[in-house]
Short mmCIF file of the C-alpha atoms (twelve columns), coordinates in Angstrom:
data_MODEL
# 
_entry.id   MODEL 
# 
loop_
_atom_site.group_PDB 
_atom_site.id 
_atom_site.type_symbol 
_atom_site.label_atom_id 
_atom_site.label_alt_id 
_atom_site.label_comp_id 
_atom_site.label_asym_id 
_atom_site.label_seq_id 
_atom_site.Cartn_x 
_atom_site.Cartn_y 
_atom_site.Cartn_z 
_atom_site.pdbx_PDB_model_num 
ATOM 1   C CA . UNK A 1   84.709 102.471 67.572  1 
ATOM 2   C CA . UNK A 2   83.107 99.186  68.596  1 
ATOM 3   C CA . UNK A 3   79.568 98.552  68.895  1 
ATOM 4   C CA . UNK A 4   78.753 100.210 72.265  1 
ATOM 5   C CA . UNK A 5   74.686 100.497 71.732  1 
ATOM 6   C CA . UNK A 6   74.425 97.363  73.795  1 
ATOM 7   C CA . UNK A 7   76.071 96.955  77.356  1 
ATOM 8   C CA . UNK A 8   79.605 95.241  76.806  1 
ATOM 9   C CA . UNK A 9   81.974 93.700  79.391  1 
ATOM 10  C CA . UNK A 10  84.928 95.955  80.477  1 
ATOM 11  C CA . UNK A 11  87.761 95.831  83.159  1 
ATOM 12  C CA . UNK A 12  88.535 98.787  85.127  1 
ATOM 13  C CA . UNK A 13  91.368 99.420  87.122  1 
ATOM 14  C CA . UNK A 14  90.442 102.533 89.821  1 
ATOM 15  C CA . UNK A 15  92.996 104.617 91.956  1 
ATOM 16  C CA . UNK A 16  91.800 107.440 94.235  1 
ATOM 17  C CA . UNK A 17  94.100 109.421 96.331  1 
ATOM 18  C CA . UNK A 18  92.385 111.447 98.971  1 
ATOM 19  C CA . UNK A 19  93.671 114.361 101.307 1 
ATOM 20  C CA . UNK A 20  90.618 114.996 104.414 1 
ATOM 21  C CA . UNK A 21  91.806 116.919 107.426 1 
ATOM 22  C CA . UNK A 22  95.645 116.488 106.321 1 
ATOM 23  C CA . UNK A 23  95.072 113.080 106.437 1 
ATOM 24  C CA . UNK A 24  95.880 111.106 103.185 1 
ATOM 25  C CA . UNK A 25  94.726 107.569 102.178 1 
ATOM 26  C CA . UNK A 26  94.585 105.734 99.062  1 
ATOM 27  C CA . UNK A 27  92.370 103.126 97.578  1 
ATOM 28  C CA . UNK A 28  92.837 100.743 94.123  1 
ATOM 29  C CA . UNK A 29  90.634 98.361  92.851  1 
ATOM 30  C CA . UNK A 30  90.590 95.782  89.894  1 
ATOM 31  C CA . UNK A 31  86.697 94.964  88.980  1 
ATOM 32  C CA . UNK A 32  84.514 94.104  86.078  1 
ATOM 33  C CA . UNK A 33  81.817 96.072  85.280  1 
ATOM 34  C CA . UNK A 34  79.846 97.347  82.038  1 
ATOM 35  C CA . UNK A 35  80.054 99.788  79.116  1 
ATOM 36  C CA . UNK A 36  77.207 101.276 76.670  1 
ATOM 37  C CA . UNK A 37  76.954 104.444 74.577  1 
ATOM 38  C CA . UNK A 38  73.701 106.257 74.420  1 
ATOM 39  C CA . UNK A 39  73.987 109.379 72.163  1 
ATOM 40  C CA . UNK A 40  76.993 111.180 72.747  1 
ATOM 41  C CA . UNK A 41  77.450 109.569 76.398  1 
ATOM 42  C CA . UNK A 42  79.291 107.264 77.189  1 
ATOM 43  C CA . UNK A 43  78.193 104.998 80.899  1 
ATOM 44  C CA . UNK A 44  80.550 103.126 82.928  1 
ATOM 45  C CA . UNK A 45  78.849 100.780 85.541  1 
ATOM 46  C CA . UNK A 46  80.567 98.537  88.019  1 
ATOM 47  C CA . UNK A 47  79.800 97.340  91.654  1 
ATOM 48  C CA . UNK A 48  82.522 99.026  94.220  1 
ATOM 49  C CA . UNK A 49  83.361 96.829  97.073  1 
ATOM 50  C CA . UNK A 50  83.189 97.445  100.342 1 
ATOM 51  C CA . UNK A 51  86.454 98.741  102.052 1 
ATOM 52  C CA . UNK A 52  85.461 96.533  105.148 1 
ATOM 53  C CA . UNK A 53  84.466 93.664  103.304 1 
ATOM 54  C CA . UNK A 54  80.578 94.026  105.021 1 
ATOM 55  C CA . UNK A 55  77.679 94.932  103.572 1 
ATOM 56  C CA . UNK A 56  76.788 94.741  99.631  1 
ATOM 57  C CA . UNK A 57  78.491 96.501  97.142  1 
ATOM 58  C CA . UNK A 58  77.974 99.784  95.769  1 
ATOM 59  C CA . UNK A 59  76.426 100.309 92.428  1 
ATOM 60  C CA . UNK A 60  78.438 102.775 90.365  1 
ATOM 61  C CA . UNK A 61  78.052 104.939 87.175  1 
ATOM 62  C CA . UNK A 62  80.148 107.188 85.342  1 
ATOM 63  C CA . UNK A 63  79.121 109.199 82.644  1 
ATOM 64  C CA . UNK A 64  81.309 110.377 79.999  1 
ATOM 65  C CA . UNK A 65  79.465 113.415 78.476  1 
ATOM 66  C CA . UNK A 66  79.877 114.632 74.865  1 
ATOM 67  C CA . UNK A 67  80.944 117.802 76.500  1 
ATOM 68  C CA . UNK A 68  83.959 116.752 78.327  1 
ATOM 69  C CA . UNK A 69  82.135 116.815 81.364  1 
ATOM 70  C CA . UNK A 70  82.034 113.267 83.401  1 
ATOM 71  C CA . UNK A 71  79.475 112.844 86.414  1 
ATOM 72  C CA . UNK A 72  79.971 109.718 89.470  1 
ATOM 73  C CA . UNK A 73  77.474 108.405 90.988  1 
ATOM 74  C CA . UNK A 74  77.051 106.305 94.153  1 
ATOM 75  C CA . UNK A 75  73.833 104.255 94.924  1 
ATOM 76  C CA . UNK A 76  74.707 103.027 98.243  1 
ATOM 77  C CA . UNK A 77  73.300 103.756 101.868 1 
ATOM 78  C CA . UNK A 78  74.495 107.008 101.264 1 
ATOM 79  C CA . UNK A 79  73.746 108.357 98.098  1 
ATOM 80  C CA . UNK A 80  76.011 111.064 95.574  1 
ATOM 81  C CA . UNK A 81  75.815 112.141 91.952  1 
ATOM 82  C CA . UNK A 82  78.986 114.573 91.687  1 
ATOM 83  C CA . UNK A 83  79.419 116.791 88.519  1 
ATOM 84  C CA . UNK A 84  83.014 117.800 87.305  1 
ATOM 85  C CA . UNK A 85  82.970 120.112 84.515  1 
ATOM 86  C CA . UNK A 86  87.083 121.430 84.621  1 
ATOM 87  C CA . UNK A 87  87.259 124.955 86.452  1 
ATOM 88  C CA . UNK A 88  84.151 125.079 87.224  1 
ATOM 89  C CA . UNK A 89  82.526 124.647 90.902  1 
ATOM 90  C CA . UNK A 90  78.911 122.645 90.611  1 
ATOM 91  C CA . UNK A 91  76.530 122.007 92.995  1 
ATOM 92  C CA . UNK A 92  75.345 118.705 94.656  1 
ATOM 93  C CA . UNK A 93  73.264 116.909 97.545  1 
ATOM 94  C CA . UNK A 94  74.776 114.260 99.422  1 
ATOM 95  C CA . UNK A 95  72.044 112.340 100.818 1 
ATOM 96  C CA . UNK A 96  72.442 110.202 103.788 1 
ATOM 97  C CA . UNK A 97  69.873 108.271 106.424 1 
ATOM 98  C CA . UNK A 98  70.136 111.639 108.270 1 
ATOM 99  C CA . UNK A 99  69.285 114.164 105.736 1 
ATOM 100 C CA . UNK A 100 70.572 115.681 102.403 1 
ATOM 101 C CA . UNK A 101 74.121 117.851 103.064 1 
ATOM 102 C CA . UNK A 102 74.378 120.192 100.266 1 
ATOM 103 C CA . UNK A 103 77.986 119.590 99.120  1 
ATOM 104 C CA . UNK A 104 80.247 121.308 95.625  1 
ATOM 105 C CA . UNK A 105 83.042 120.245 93.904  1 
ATOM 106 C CA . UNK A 106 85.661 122.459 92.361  1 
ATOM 107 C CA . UNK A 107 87.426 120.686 89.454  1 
ATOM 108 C CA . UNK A 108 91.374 122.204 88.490  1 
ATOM 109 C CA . UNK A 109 91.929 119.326 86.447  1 
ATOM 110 C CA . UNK A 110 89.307 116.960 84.008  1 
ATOM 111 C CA . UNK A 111 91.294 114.574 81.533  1 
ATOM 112 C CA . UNK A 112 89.575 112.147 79.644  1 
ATOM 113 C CA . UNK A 113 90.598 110.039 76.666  1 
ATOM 114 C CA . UNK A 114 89.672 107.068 74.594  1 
ATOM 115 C CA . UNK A 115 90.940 104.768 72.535  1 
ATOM 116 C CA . UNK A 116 89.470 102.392 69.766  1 
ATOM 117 C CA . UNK A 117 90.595 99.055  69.304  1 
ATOM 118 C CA . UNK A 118 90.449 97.854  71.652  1 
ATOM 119 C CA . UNK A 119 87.876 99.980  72.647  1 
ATOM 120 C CA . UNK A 120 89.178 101.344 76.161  1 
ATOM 121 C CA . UNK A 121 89.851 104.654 78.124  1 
ATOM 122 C CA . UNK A 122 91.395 106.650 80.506  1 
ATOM 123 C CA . UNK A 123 90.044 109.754 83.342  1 
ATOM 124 C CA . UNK A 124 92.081 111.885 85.065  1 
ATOM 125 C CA . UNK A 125 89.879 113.843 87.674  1 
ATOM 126 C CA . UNK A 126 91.190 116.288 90.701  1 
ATOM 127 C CA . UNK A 127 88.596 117.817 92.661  1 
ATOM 128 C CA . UNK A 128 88.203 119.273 95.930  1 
ATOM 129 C CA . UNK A 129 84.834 118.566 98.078  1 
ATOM 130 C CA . UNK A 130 83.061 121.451 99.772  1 
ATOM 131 C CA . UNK A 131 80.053 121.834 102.100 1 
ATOM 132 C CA . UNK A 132 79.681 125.317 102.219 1 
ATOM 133 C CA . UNK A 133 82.948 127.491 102.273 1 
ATOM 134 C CA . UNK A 134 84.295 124.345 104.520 1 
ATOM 135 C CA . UNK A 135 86.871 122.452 101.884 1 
ATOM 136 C CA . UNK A 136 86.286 118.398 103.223 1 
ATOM 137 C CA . UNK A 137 88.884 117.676 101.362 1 
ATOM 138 C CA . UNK A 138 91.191 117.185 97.816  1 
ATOM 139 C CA . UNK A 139 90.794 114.262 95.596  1 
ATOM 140 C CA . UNK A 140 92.661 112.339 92.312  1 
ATOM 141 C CA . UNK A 141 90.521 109.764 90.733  1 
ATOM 142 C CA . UNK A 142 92.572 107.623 88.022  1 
ATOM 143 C CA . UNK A 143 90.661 105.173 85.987  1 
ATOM 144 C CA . UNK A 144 91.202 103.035 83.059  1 
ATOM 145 C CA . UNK A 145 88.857 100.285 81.464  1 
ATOM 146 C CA . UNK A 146 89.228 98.225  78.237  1 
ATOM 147 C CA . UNK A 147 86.408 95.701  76.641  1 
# 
């Protein structure tokens, strides 16, 4: 594997398909962003534009865990760290200039792969979003970076 102990340059290419209220939508994007291993983790960071085109990006990290797990977390005006373990339904707070909404994700399928020179990757992640028994909605992230 390449040197990841220091932050490296990476491109990621990002597809999420959503399904909220039988409505479906899709968003890509093509950014830059940033790669480092600490320990067994691996952290992706990149800035996510806005859909609109107003307001300033949103800072984004995703941890690949040495577990298999992978966490995603949003540091915008609205704030999310979501946890998908595969199977498994975790916990999580969505917090919002209103208040903190108690939200869970259920994960049927977590696929994650790397590979070494170059150094790149690939996540396949379907989850559904609930807020109590209330299912918000089903969701496919695809993602794949290279250095």
């Amino acid at each position: 594997m390449d040197d990841l102990s220091t932050s490296i340059p990476v491109g990621i290419h990002l597809e999420t398909h959503t399904v909220q209220n039988g409505e479906s939508s899709d968003y890509v994007i093509d950014v830059a962003g940033q790669i480092v291993q600490i320990g067994d983790t691996i952290y992706l960071r990149y800035a996510e534009p806005q859909e609109d085109g107003q307001g300033a990006d949103v800072p984004v990290t995703i941890k690949f865990m040495g577990d298999g797990d992978v966490s995603l977390t949003r540091r915008g005006e609205n704030r999310v760290r979501l946890h998908f373990s595969a199977g498994k339904r975790i916990s999580a707070q969505y917090r919002t200039p209103y208040g903190i909404i108690p939200i869970e994700t259920v994960t049927p399928q977590l696929k994650v792969g790397f590979t070494q020179r170059p150094f790149g990757g690939n996540a396949s992640i379907d989850y559904q979003l609930y807020a109590g028994q209330e299912l918000l909605g089903n969701y496919e992230i695809r993602l794949q970076f290279t250095v």
